Amino acid sequence: MSGTELELITEAFKSNWVAPLGPHVDAFERELASYVGVKGAAALSSGTAAIHLALRLLDVGPGDVVFCSTLTFIASANPILYQGAKPVFIDSEPTSWNMSPAALERAFIDAQKTGTMPKGVVIVDIYGQSADMAPLLSICNRYGVPVIEDAAESLGATYQGKPSGTLGGIGVYSFNGNKIITTAGGGMLVSNNPEALEKVRFWSTQSRDPARHYQHSEVGYNYRLSNVLAAIGRGQLRVLEERVKARRAIFERYAEAFSNTDGFDFMPEAPFGTSTRWLTTLTVSPERCGLTAAQLLDVLSVQHIEARPVWKPLHLQPLFNGYNYYPHDLNNSVSDSLFERGLCLPSGSSLTEGEQNRVIECIKTALRFPYRGR
Ligand SMILES: Cc1ncc(COP(=O)(O)O)c(C=O)c1O
């Protein structure tokens, strides 16, 4: 927290606008929309809720197909199942670790042949970096299929100068506790279509029809963000740019510390945009550095340092057994190898230099003595 959140929460308490809704919700929506340069935003209880309602906007229903990035957190695809639809997973490309245009194109060619065109494509901007949206959007536009941009991990990043989350027709952000800014829990759906946003607000408040009595003609959800959490979000938004700078500085220190370490390859920053470096991630090649990513995780864990593997691709998840998957090229699944070799290092905006040095030293010691380190 930056400090101003408490003032804003106090304001919410004093005015007795705690829940549901209230002036902070409206202001948070306006401020976020203006920050990323879209016409409007709907504040929701989570990023997952935002993806769910985005799918409803695309009229995704039972039996429909939705294409989705495979290298992501499960929340990108769970809502596809909520709607009774079928996900088809698309691999990453090596430049940004995000959706591969080549794999997407092949998925569309097959879908056209088999008459199973998707109702939408969920393109994820992973680990603070935008996907290569221009070629991806051009493919989707050619097939006339709308895009949901899941920028839950990438608020503050840009693609060709434009904010991540604003390139697809519908954008999604998350303010979950681990995100670059947080409301404890929360999400936002952004769009340039005011009617779509009205519909999202309607569904997220139990689809209450405009009548004095409680009348409902459509399924709805309790998905709105509370006024107190929106107050936190407003305070956090003010320090978003500082947070991005802090995360990028953390990345720079790791990259500098391991610049001569053979076998450590940091997630590249693709030339088409600016990454927030939400998490510092790298791949570890044991044949060059003597340790696997899993062994390094163990070494760090023994020292009470919490690091994480890279997301296990969704096409490898037991939940999604049996759904189709399109690798980057026929003999090369990029996401499988990122999962096998990937490592996310401690990257919190408040990580001190001393704490970061401890992480670096711990890894360097393990690399010097690979057998003792295990
Ligand atoms: C890529 C991605 N999509 C969606 C979500 C879901 O957001 P939330 O946790 O706010 O539901 C997350 C994170 O949690 C995420 O990392």
mmCIF file of C-alpha atoms and ligand atoms in Angstrom:
data_model
loop_
_atom_site.group_PDB
_atom_site.id
_atom_site.type_symbol
_atom_site.label_atom_id
_atom_site.label_comp_id
_atom_site.label_asym_id
_atom_site.label_seq_id
_atom_site.Cartn_x
_atom_site.Cartn_y
_atom_site.Cartn_z
ATOM 1 C CA MET A 1 0.000 0.000 0.000
ATOM 2 C CA SER A 2 1.176 3.530 -0.705
ATOM 3 C CA GLY A 3 -0.568 5.390 2.137
ATOM 4 C CA THR A 4 -3.258 7.297 0.268
ATOM 5 C CA GLU A 5 -5.473 4.192 0.225
ATOM 6 C CA LEU A 6 -6.201 4.633 3.926
ATOM 7 C CA GLU A 7 -7.355 8.226 3.411
ATOM 8 C CA LEU A 8 -9.669 7.103 0.631
ATOM 9 C CA ILE A 9 -11.028 4.202 2.690
ATOM 10 C CA THR A 10 -11.618 6.587 5.601
ATOM 11 C CA GLU A 11 -13.602 8.781 3.244
ATOM 12 C CA ALA A 12 -15.722 5.748 2.303
ATOM 13 C CA PHE A 13 -16.308 4.962 5.989
ATOM 14 C CA LYS A 14 -17.135 8.558 6.907
ATOM 15 C CA SER A 15 -19.643 8.873 4.105
ATOM 16 C CA ASN A 16 -21.011 5.436 5.079
ATOM 17 C CA TRP A 17 -20.650 4.276 1.477
ATOM 18 C CA VAL A 18 -19.199 0.852 2.203
ATOM 19 C CA ALA A 19 -21.152 -1.454 -0.062
ATOM 20 C CA PRO A 20 -22.646 -2.086 -2.491
ATOM 21 C CA LEU A 21 -21.205 0.371 -4.955
ATOM 22 C CA GLY A 22 -20.735 4.066 -4.162
ATOM 23 C CA PRO A 23 -18.745 7.039 -5.442
ATOM 24 C CA HIS A 24 -15.330 5.340 -5.259
ATOM 25 C CA VAL A 25 -16.525 2.623 -7.639
ATOM 26 C CA ASP A 26 -17.594 5.213 -10.206
ATOM 27 C CA ALA A 27 -14.385 7.197 -9.728
ATOM 28 C CA PHE A 28 -12.160 4.098 -9.935
ATOM 29 C CA GLU A 29 -13.849 3.124 -13.199
ATOM 30 C CA ARG A 30 -13.422 6.638 -14.628
ATOM 31 C CA GLU A 31 -9.810 6.930 -13.504
ATOM 32 C CA LEU A 32 -8.747 3.530 -14.813
ATOM 33 C CA ALA A 33 -10.564 4.069 -18.124
ATOM 34 C CA SER A 34 -8.859 7.416 -18.543
ATOM 35 C CA TYR A 35 -5.455 5.991 -17.556
ATOM 36 C CA VAL A 36 -5.586 3.313 -20.250
ATOM 37 C CA GLY A 37 -7.482 5.517 -22.723
ATOM 38 C CA VAL A 38 -10.776 3.692 -23.222
ATOM 39 C CA LYS A 39 -14.369 4.964 -23.120
ATOM 40 C CA GLY A 40 -15.351 3.065 -20.004
ATOM 41 C CA ALA A 41 -14.741 0.375 -17.415
ATOM 42 C CA ALA A 42 -16.802 -1.845 -15.117
ATOM 43 C CA ALA A 43 -15.346 -2.617 -11.681
ATOM 44 C CA LEU A 44 -15.876 -6.250 -10.700
ATOM 45 C CA SER A 45 -15.065 -8.596 -7.843
ATOM 46 C CA SER A 46 -12.225 -10.332 -9.728
ATOM 47 C CA GLY A 47 -10.437 -10.675 -13.024
ATOM 48 C CA THR A 48 -12.047 -14.095 -13.374
ATOM 49 C CA ALA A 49 -15.492 -12.480 -13.122
ATOM 50 C CA ALA A 50 -14.432 -10.002 -15.814
ATOM 51 C CA ILE A 51 -13.420 -12.829 -18.167
ATOM 52 C CA HIS A 52 -16.675 -14.636 -17.425
ATOM 53 C CA LEU A 53 -18.770 -11.593 -18.310
ATOM 54 C CA ALA A 54 -16.594 -10.888 -21.360
ATOM 55 C CA LEU A 55 -17.487 -14.369 -22.626
ATOM 56 C CA ARG A 56 -21.157 -13.634 -22.015
ATOM 57 C CA LEU A 57 -20.800 -10.449 -24.050
ATOM 58 C CA LEU A 58 -19.583 -12.655 -26.905
ATOM 59 C CA ASP A 59 -22.624 -14.861 -26.354
ATOM 60 C CA VAL A 60 -20.487 -17.915 -25.605
ATOM 61 C CA GLY A 61 -22.724 -20.787 -24.586
ATOM 62 C CA PRO A 62 -22.890 -24.578 -24.270
ATOM 63 C CA GLY A 63 -20.973 -26.416 -27.001
ATOM 64 C CA ASP A 64 -19.273 -23.280 -28.379
ATOM 65 C CA VAL A 65 -15.522 -23.205 -28.957
ATOM 66 C CA VAL A 66 -13.202 -20.543 -27.506
ATOM 67 C CA PHE A 67 -9.493 -20.294 -28.364
ATOM 68 C CA CYS A 68 -7.247 -19.436 -25.418
ATOM 69 C CA SER A 69 -3.517 -18.973 -24.720
ATOM 70 C CA THR A 70 -2.134 -22.100 -23.087
ATOM 71 C CA LEU A 71 0.653 -20.482 -21.049
ATOM 72 C CA THR A 72 -1.395 -18.771 -18.387
ATOM 73 C CA PHE A 73 -3.061 -19.072 -15.011
ATOM 74 C CA ILE A 74 -6.136 -21.298 -15.041
ATOM 75 C CA ALA A 75 -8.434 -18.308 -14.487
ATOM 76 C CA SER A 76 -8.048 -17.374 -18.167
ATOM 77 C CA ALA A 77 -9.913 -20.546 -19.168
ATOM 78 C CA ASN A 78 -12.105 -21.577 -16.224
ATOM 79 C CA PRO A 79 -14.892 -19.193 -17.305
ATOM 80 C CA ILE A 80 -14.990 -20.952 -20.704
ATOM 81 C CA LEU A 81 -16.108 -24.032 -18.758
ATOM 82 C CA TYR A 82 -18.566 -21.975 -16.657
ATOM 83 C CA GLN A 83 -20.326 -21.208 -19.948
ATOM 84 C CA GLY A 84 -20.336 -24.872 -20.969
ATOM 85 C CA ALA A 85 -18.017 -24.095 -23.886
ATOM 86 C CA LYS A 86 -14.923 -25.920 -25.116
ATOM 87 C CA PRO A 87 -11.465 -24.364 -24.941
ATOM 88 C CA VAL A 88 -8.870 -24.940 -27.647
ATOM 89 C CA PHE A 89 -5.390 -24.052 -26.454
ATOM 90 C CA ILE A 90 -2.821 -22.096 -28.454
ATOM 91 C CA ASP A 91 0.921 -22.258 -27.792
ATOM 92 C CA SER A 92 3.336 -19.395 -27.109
ATOM 93 C CA GLU A 93 5.992 -17.983 -29.401
ATOM 94 C CA PRO A 94 9.520 -17.534 -28.027
ATOM 95 C CA THR A 95 9.816 -13.729 -28.448
ATOM 96 C CA SER A 96 7.244 -12.723 -25.840
ATOM 97 C CA TRP A 97 6.148 -16.118 -24.413
ATOM 98 C CA ASN A 98 2.620 -15.104 -25.494
ATOM 99 C CA MET A 99 0.216 -16.530 -28.075
ATOM 100 C CA SER A 100 1.891 -17.730 -31.257
ATOM 101 C CA PRO A 101 0.348 -16.243 -34.429
ATOM 102 C CA ALA A 102 1.514 -19.335 -36.364
ATOM 103 C CA ALA A 103 -0.332 -21.705 -33.998
ATOM 104 C CA LEU A 104 -3.417 -19.460 -33.997
ATOM 105 C CA GLU A 105 -3.509 -19.459 -37.794
ATOM 106 C CA ARG A 106 -3.362 -23.274 -37.885
ATOM 107 C CA ALA A 107 -6.155 -23.520 -35.315
ATOM 108 C CA PHE A 108 -8.356 -21.254 -37.467
ATOM 109 C CA ILE A 109 -7.611 -23.207 -40.653
ATOM 110 C CA ASP A 110 -8.709 -26.437 -38.933
ATOM 111 C CA ALA A 111 -11.762 -24.777 -37.370
ATOM 112 C CA GLN A 112 -12.879 -23.573 -40.776
ATOM 113 C CA LYS A 113 -12.426 -27.042 -42.267
ATOM 114 C CA THR A 114 -14.379 -28.736 -39.492
ATOM 115 C CA GLY A 115 -17.052 -26.058 -39.047
ATOM 116 C CA THR A 116 -16.024 -25.378 -35.449
ATOM 117 C CA MET A 117 -15.188 -21.669 -35.609
ATOM 118 C CA PRO A 118 -14.617 -20.174 -32.144
ATOM 119 C CA LYS A 119 -16.966 -17.570 -30.671
ATOM 120 C CA GLY A 120 -13.956 -15.702 -29.296
ATOM 121 C CA VAL A 121 -10.221 -15.769 -28.648
ATOM 122 C CA VAL A 122 -8.762 -15.111 -25.176
ATOM 123 C CA ILE A 123 -5.301 -13.615 -25.731
ATOM 124 C CA VAL A 124 -3.278 -13.376 -22.528
ATOM 125 C CA ASP A 125 -0.510 -10.835 -21.813
ATOM 126 C CA ILE A 126 1.678 -12.923 -19.567
ATOM 127 C CA TYR A 127 4.073 -11.859 -16.774
ATOM 128 C CA GLY A 128 3.735 -8.136 -17.517
ATOM 129 C CA GLN A 129 4.314 -8.342 -21.251
ATOM 130 C CA SER A 130 1.927 -7.811 -24.157
ATOM 131 C CA ALA A 131 1.282 -10.461 -26.741
ATOM 132 C CA ASP A 132 2.157 -9.562 -30.330
ATOM 133 C CA MET A 133 -1.307 -8.129 -30.872
ATOM 134 C CA ALA A 134 -1.001 -6.832 -34.467
ATOM 135 C CA PRO A 135 -0.577 -10.203 -36.219
ATOM 136 C CA LEU A 136 -2.927 -11.921 -33.735
ATOM 137 C CA LEU A 137 -5.680 -9.335 -34.279
ATOM 138 C CA SER A 138 -5.200 -9.415 -38.017
ATOM 139 C CA ILE A 139 -5.801 -13.197 -38.023
ATOM 140 C CA CYS A 140 -8.858 -12.899 -35.752
ATOM 141 C CA ASN A 141 -10.270 -10.032 -37.840
ATOM 142 C CA ARG A 142 -9.785 -12.019 -41.025
ATOM 143 C CA TYR A 143 -11.965 -14.779 -39.557
ATOM 144 C CA GLY A 144 -14.352 -12.250 -37.987
ATOM 145 C CA VAL A 145 -13.813 -13.551 -34.454
ATOM 146 C CA PRO A 146 -13.716 -11.116 -31.488
ATOM 147 C CA VAL A 147 -10.875 -10.942 -28.972
ATOM 148 C CA ILE A 148 -10.818 -10.762 -25.175
ATOM 149 C CA GLU A 149 -7.466 -9.427 -24.006
ATOM 150 C CA ASP A 150 -6.621 -10.918 -20.608
ATOM 151 C CA ALA A 151 -4.218 -8.299 -19.275
ATOM 152 C CA ALA A 152 -4.678 -9.418 -15.654
ATOM 153 C CA GLU A 153 -0.893 -9.602 -15.262
ATOM 154 C CA SER A 154 -0.016 -6.686 -17.507
ATOM 155 C CA LEU A 155 -1.671 -3.469 -16.371
ATOM 156 C CA GLY A 156 0.965 -0.790 -17.050
ATOM 157 C CA ALA A 157 2.559 -2.552 -20.019
ATOM 158 C CA THR A 158 2.343 -1.241 -23.580
ATOM 159 C CA TYR A 159 2.145 -2.584 -27.116
ATOM 160 C CA GLN A 160 3.327 -0.217 -29.854
ATOM 161 C CA GLY A 161 2.745 2.627 -27.394
ATOM 162 C CA LYS A 162 -0.805 1.559 -26.495
ATOM 163 C CA PRO A 163 -1.707 0.260 -23.015
ATOM 164 C CA SER A 164 -2.027 -3.515 -22.691
ATOM 165 C CA GLY A 165 -5.637 -4.503 -22.229
ATOM 166 C CA THR A 166 -6.939 -1.974 -24.754
ATOM 167 C CA LEU A 167 -5.998 -3.710 -27.986
ATOM 168 C CA GLY A 168 -8.586 -6.484 -28.070
ATOM 169 C CA GLY A 169 -12.271 -5.519 -28.225
ATOM 170 C CA ILE A 170 -12.688 -6.261 -24.508
ATOM 171 C CA GLY A 171 -9.903 -5.932 -21.937
ATOM 172 C CA VAL A 172 -9.587 -7.507 -18.503
ATOM 173 C CA TYR A 173 -7.471 -6.505 -15.495
ATOM 174 C CA SER A 174 -7.062 -8.092 -12.073
ATOM 175 C CA PHE A 175 -6.368 -6.445 -8.727
ATOM 176 C CA ASN A 176 -5.766 -9.702 -6.915
ATOM 177 C CA GLY A 177 -3.261 -9.586 -4.048
ATOM 178 C CA ASN A 178 -0.291 -10.631 -6.161
ATOM 179 C CA LYS A 179 -0.862 -8.147 -8.992
ATOM 180 C CA ILE A 180 1.127 -4.984 -9.688
ATOM 181 C CA ILE A 181 -1.623 -2.977 -8.020
ATOM 182 C CA THR A 182 -4.194 -4.578 -5.768
ATOM 183 C CA THR A 183 -7.562 -4.006 -4.127
ATOM 184 C CA ALA A 184 -7.128 -7.204 -2.064
ATOM 185 C CA GLY A 185 -9.365 -8.773 -4.683
ATOM 186 C CA GLY A 186 -10.969 -7.191 -7.702
ATOM 187 C CA GLY A 187 -11.049 -6.858 -11.436
ATOM 188 C CA MET A 188 -12.032 -4.526 -14.245
ATOM 189 C CA LEU A 189 -13.542 -5.004 -17.674
ATOM 190 C CA VAL A 190 -12.717 -2.227 -20.143
ATOM 191 C CA SER A 191 -14.315 -1.443 -23.466
ATOM 192 C CA ASN A 192 -15.085 1.357 -25.889
ATOM 193 C CA ASN A 193 -18.661 0.142 -26.135
ATOM 194 C CA PRO A 194 -20.899 1.840 -23.521
ATOM 195 C CA GLU A 195 -23.771 -0.604 -24.100
ATOM 196 C CA ALA A 196 -21.510 -3.578 -23.439
ATOM 197 C CA LEU A 197 -20.391 -1.968 -20.180
ATOM 198 C CA GLU A 198 -23.986 -1.327 -19.136
ATOM 199 C CA LYS A 199 -24.767 -4.992 -19.784
ATOM 200 C CA VAL A 200 -21.780 -6.051 -17.667
ATOM 201 C CA ARG A 201 -22.935 -3.844 -14.778
ATOM 202 C CA PHE A 202 -26.413 -5.330 -15.110
ATOM 203 C CA TRP A 203 -25.243 -8.958 -15.074
ATOM 204 C CA SER A 204 -22.807 -8.280 -12.220
ATOM 205 C CA THR A 205 -25.617 -7.054 -9.965
ATOM 206 C CA GLN A 206 -27.896 -10.095 -10.393
ATOM 207 C CA SER A 207 -29.488 -8.832 -13.627
ATOM 208 C CA ARG A 208 -32.137 -6.854 -11.847
ATOM 209 C CA ASP A 209 -34.735 -5.543 -14.284
ATOM 210 C CA PRO A 210 -35.764 -1.873 -13.997
ATOM 211 C CA ALA A 211 -38.829 -2.394 -11.793
ATOM 212 C CA ARG A 212 -39.615 -1.331 -8.232
ATOM 213 C CA HIS A 213 -40.006 -4.927 -7.112
ATOM 214 C CA TYR A 214 -37.238 -7.475 -7.554
ATOM 215 C CA GLN A 215 -37.664 -8.809 -11.044
ATOM 216 C CA HIS A 216 -35.169 -10.850 -13.055
ATOM 217 C CA SER A 217 -35.391 -12.120 -16.600
ATOM 218 C CA GLU A 218 -31.774 -13.210 -17.103
ATOM 219 C CA VAL A 219 -29.170 -15.089 -15.109
ATOM 220 C CA GLY A 220 -27.013 -12.719 -13.100
ATOM 221 C CA TYR A 221 -24.095 -12.747 -10.676
ATOM 222 C CA ASN A 222 -22.896 -11.016 -7.553
ATOM 223 C CA TYR A 223 -19.746 -9.744 -9.249
ATOM 224 C CA ARG A 224 -19.580 -6.016 -8.411
ATOM 225 C CA LEU A 225 -16.640 -4.426 -6.579
ATOM 226 C CA SER A 226 -17.411 -2.793 -3.218
ATOM 227 C CA ASN A 227 -16.902 0.910 -2.566
ATOM 228 C CA VAL A 228 -14.212 0.187 0.058
ATOM 229 C CA LEU A 229 -12.142 -1.941 -2.307
ATOM 230 C CA ALA A 230 -12.561 0.626 -5.082
ATOM 231 C CA ALA A 231 -11.132 3.227 -2.658
ATOM 232 C CA ILE A 232 -8.021 1.055 -2.303
ATOM 233 C CA GLY A 233 -7.858 0.733 -6.091
ATOM 234 C CA ARG A 234 -7.914 4.520 -6.572
ATOM 235 C CA GLY A 235 -4.983 4.930 -4.208
ATOM 236 C CA GLN A 236 -3.104 2.116 -5.921
ATOM 237 C CA LEU A 237 -3.685 3.505 -9.405
ATOM 238 C CA ARG A 238 -1.834 6.657 -8.360
ATOM 239 C CA VAL A 239 1.327 4.625 -7.742
ATOM 240 C CA LEU A 240 1.054 2.250 -10.699
ATOM 241 C CA GLU A 241 3.880 3.928 -12.576
ATOM 242 C CA GLU A 242 6.142 3.828 -9.513
ATOM 243 C CA ARG A 243 5.356 0.133 -9.164
ATOM 244 C CA VAL A 244 6.266 -0.511 -12.788
ATOM 245 C CA LYS A 245 9.577 1.304 -12.264
ATOM 246 C CA ALA A 246 10.266 -0.730 -9.119
ATOM 247 C CA ARG A 247 9.566 -4.045 -10.874
ATOM 248 C CA ARG A 248 11.705 -3.110 -13.843
ATOM 249 C CA ALA A 249 14.550 -2.094 -11.510
ATOM 250 C CA ILE A 250 14.291 -5.461 -9.736
ATOM 251 C CA PHE A 251 14.509 -7.185 -13.098
ATOM 252 C CA GLU A 252 17.570 -5.097 -14.082
ATOM 253 C CA ARG A 253 19.397 -6.064 -10.883
ATOM 254 C CA TYR A 254 18.759 -9.785 -11.448
ATOM 255 C CA ALA A 255 19.739 -9.520 -15.115
ATOM 256 C CA GLU A 256 22.939 -7.678 -14.186
ATOM 257 C CA ALA A 257 23.804 -10.139 -11.397
ATOM 258 C CA PHE A 258 23.442 -13.139 -13.720
ATOM 259 C CA SER A 259 24.698 -11.530 -16.920
ATOM 260 C CA ASN A 260 27.642 -13.939 -17.020
ATOM 261 C CA THR A 261 25.736 -17.022 -15.914
ATOM 262 C CA ASP A 262 25.661 -19.497 -18.740
ATOM 263 C CA GLY A 263 22.303 -21.255 -18.900
ATOM 264 C CA PHE A 264 20.198 -18.421 -17.443
ATOM 265 C CA ASP A 265 18.018 -16.819 -20.121
ATOM 266 C CA PHE A 266 15.675 -14.104 -18.903
ATOM 267 C CA MET A 267 12.249 -13.679 -20.481
ATOM 268 C CA PRO A 268 12.950 -11.443 -23.476
ATOM 269 C CA GLU A 269 11.345 -8.023 -23.722
ATOM 270 C CA ALA A 270 9.845 -8.094 -27.193
ATOM 271 C CA PRO A 271 10.687 -5.080 -29.393
ATOM 272 C CA PHE A 272 6.995 -4.299 -29.908
ATOM 273 C CA GLY A 273 6.310 -3.087 -26.379
ATOM 274 C CA THR A 274 7.334 -2.296 -22.822
ATOM 275 C CA SER A 275 6.991 -4.943 -20.154
ATOM 276 C CA THR A 276 6.223 -4.108 -16.529
ATOM 277 C CA ARG A 277 8.398 -7.086 -15.515
ATOM 278 C CA TRP A 278 5.544 -7.965 -13.157
ATOM 279 C CA LEU A 279 7.572 -11.055 -12.342
ATOM 280 C CA THR A 280 11.215 -11.588 -13.216
ATOM 281 C CA THR A 281 11.141 -14.888 -15.064
ATOM 282 C CA LEU A 282 13.872 -16.879 -16.751
ATOM 283 C CA THR A 283 14.619 -20.267 -18.184
ATOM 284 C CA VAL A 284 17.321 -22.426 -16.655
ATOM 285 C CA SER A 285 19.276 -24.822 -18.887
ATOM 286 C CA PRO A 286 20.769 -27.545 -16.659
ATOM 287 C CA GLU A 287 23.126 -28.736 -19.389
ATOM 288 C CA ARG A 288 24.813 -25.312 -19.224
ATOM 289 C CA CYS A 289 24.547 -24.311 -15.562
ATOM 290 C CA GLY A 290 24.456 -27.676 -13.769
ATOM 291 C CA LEU A 291 21.092 -27.238 -12.020
ATOM 292 C CA THR A 292 17.487 -27.544 -13.127
ATOM 293 C CA ALA A 293 14.836 -24.925 -12.389
ATOM 294 C CA ALA A 294 13.223 -27.428 -9.988
ATOM 295 C CA GLN A 295 16.504 -27.866 -8.104
ATOM 296 C CA LEU A 296 16.894 -24.103 -7.810
ATOM 297 C CA LEU A 297 13.363 -23.867 -6.433
ATOM 298 C CA ASP A 298 14.358 -26.405 -3.765
ATOM 299 C CA VAL A 299 17.552 -24.534 -2.895
ATOM 300 C CA LEU A 300 15.631 -21.270 -2.509
ATOM 301 C CA SER A 301 12.877 -22.910 -0.518
ATOM 302 C CA VAL A 302 15.380 -24.294 2.018
ATOM 303 C CA GLN A 303 16.482 -20.682 2.569
ATOM 304 C CA HIS A 304 12.815 -19.647 3.009
ATOM 305 C CA ILE A 305 12.847 -17.783 -0.295
ATOM 306 C CA GLU A 306 9.636 -18.219 -2.206
ATOM 307 C CA ALA A 307 10.147 -18.632 -5.939
ATOM 308 C CA ARG A 308 7.746 -20.279 -8.387
ATOM 309 C CA PRO A 309 7.772 -22.397 -11.514
ATOM 310 C CA VAL A 310 6.422 -20.854 -14.711
ATOM 311 C CA TRP A 311 2.676 -21.516 -15.256
ATOM 312 C CA LYS A 312 1.937 -25.110 -16.125
ATOM 313 C CA PRO A 313 0.377 -24.793 -19.600
ATOM 314 C CA LEU A 314 -3.352 -25.370 -19.625
ATOM 315 C CA HIS A 315 -3.162 -28.084 -22.303
ATOM 316 C CA LEU A 316 -1.162 -30.137 -19.754
ATOM 317 C CA GLN A 317 -3.682 -29.642 -16.927
ATOM 318 C CA PRO A 318 -5.712 -32.719 -15.960
ATOM 319 C CA LEU A 319 -8.847 -30.523 -15.984
ATOM 320 C CA PHE A 320 -8.394 -29.915 -19.699
ATOM 321 C CA ASN A 321 -7.553 -33.458 -20.761
ATOM 322 C CA GLY A 322 -8.934 -34.154 -24.199
ATOM 323 C CA TYR A 323 -9.217 -30.563 -25.458
ATOM 324 C CA ASN A 324 -7.358 -29.576 -28.626
ATOM 325 C CA TYR A 325 -3.973 -27.904 -28.570
ATOM 326 C CA TYR A 326 -1.960 -26.140 -31.293
ATOM 327 C CA PRO A 327 1.817 -25.960 -30.713
ATOM 328 C CA HIS A 328 3.982 -23.156 -32.144
ATOM 329 C CA ASP A 329 5.213 -25.509 -34.819
ATOM 330 C CA LEU A 330 4.409 -29.144 -35.306
ATOM 331 C CA ASN A 331 7.580 -30.428 -33.610
ATOM 332 C CA ASN A 332 8.000 -27.738 -31.014
ATOM 333 C CA SER A 333 5.754 -26.863 -28.091
ATOM 334 C CA VAL A 334 7.286 -23.651 -26.721
ATOM 335 C CA SER A 335 5.102 -23.585 -23.589
ATOM 336 C CA ASP A 336 6.092 -27.155 -22.618
ATOM 337 C CA SER A 337 9.743 -26.184 -22.566
ATOM 338 C CA LEU A 338 9.059 -22.879 -20.775
ATOM 339 C CA PHE A 339 7.247 -24.877 -18.101
ATOM 340 C CA GLU A 340 10.053 -27.409 -17.815
ATOM 341 C CA ARG A 341 12.817 -24.809 -17.575
ATOM 342 C CA GLY A 342 11.055 -21.709 -16.262
ATOM 343 C CA LEU A 343 11.541 -20.008 -12.930
ATOM 344 C CA CYS A 344 9.891 -16.892 -11.431
ATOM 345 C CA LEU A 345 12.088 -15.055 -8.932
ATOM 346 C CA PRO A 346 10.864 -12.946 -6.006
ATOM 347 C CA SER A 347 9.765 -9.693 -7.637
ATOM 348 C CA GLY A 348 7.485 -7.815 -5.209
ATOM 349 C CA SER A 349 7.617 -4.035 -5.615
ATOM 350 C CA SER A 350 8.697 -3.705 -1.972
ATOM 351 C CA LEU A 351 11.587 -6.176 -2.245
ATOM 352 C CA THR A 352 14.595 -4.392 -0.711
ATOM 353 C CA GLU A 353 18.071 -4.438 -2.232
ATOM 354 C CA GLY A 354 19.249 -6.449 0.774
ATOM 355 C CA GLU A 355 16.543 -9.061 0.263
ATOM 356 C CA GLN A 356 17.285 -9.254 -3.433
ATOM 357 C CA ASN A 357 21.006 -9.679 -2.712
ATOM 358 C CA ARG A 358 20.164 -12.620 -0.488
ATOM 359 C CA VAL A 359 18.224 -14.275 -3.332
ATOM 360 C CA ILE A 360 21.089 -13.619 -5.748
ATOM 361 C CA GLU A 361 23.753 -14.934 -3.352
ATOM 362 C CA CYS A 362 21.716 -18.035 -2.594
ATOM 363 C CA ILE A 363 21.450 -18.855 -6.308
ATOM 364 C CA LYS A 364 25.124 -18.068 -6.964
ATOM 365 C CA THR A 365 26.210 -20.367 -4.140
ATOM 366 C CA ALA A 366 24.026 -23.177 -5.476
ATOM 367 C CA LEU A 367 25.510 -22.729 -8.957
ATOM 368 C CA ARG A 368 29.058 -22.792 -7.575
ATOM 369 C CA PHE A 369 28.401 -26.002 -5.645
ATOM 370 C CA PRO A 370 25.665 -27.692 -7.665
ATOM 371 C CA TYR A 371 25.897 -31.001 -5.801
ATOM 372 C CA ARG A 372 25.991 -29.496 -2.293
ATOM 373 C CA GLY A 373 23.201 -27.154 -3.255
ATOM 374 C CA ARG A 374 20.671 -29.909 -3.787
HETATM 375 C C1 LIG B 1 -3.535 -14.286 -16.597
HETATM 376 C C2 LIG B 1 -4.567 -14.191 -15.514
HETATM 377 N N1 LIG B 1 -5.878 -14.143 -15.862
HETATM 378 C C3 LIG B 1 -6.839 -14.022 -14.951
HETATM 379 C C4 LIG B 1 -6.538 -13.919 -13.607
HETATM 380 C C5 LIG B 1 -7.683 -13.855 -12.659
HETATM 381 O O1 LIG B 1 -7.727 -12.737 -11.866
HETATM 382 P P1 LIG B 1 -8.415 -12.799 -10.420
HETATM 383 O O2 LIG B 1 -7.478 -13.506 -9.508
HETATM 384 O O3 LIG B 1 -8.592 -11.353 -10.074
HETATM 385 O O4 LIG B 1 -9.700 -13.514 -10.580
HETATM 386 C C6 LIG B 1 -5.197 -13.966 -13.190
HETATM 387 C C7 LIG B 1 -4.746 -13.841 -11.796
HETATM 388 O O5 LIG B 1 -5.193 -14.156 -10.812
HETATM 389 C C8 LIG B 1 -4.191 -14.109 -14.164
HETATM 390 O O6 LIG B 1 -2.900 -14.189 -13.803
#
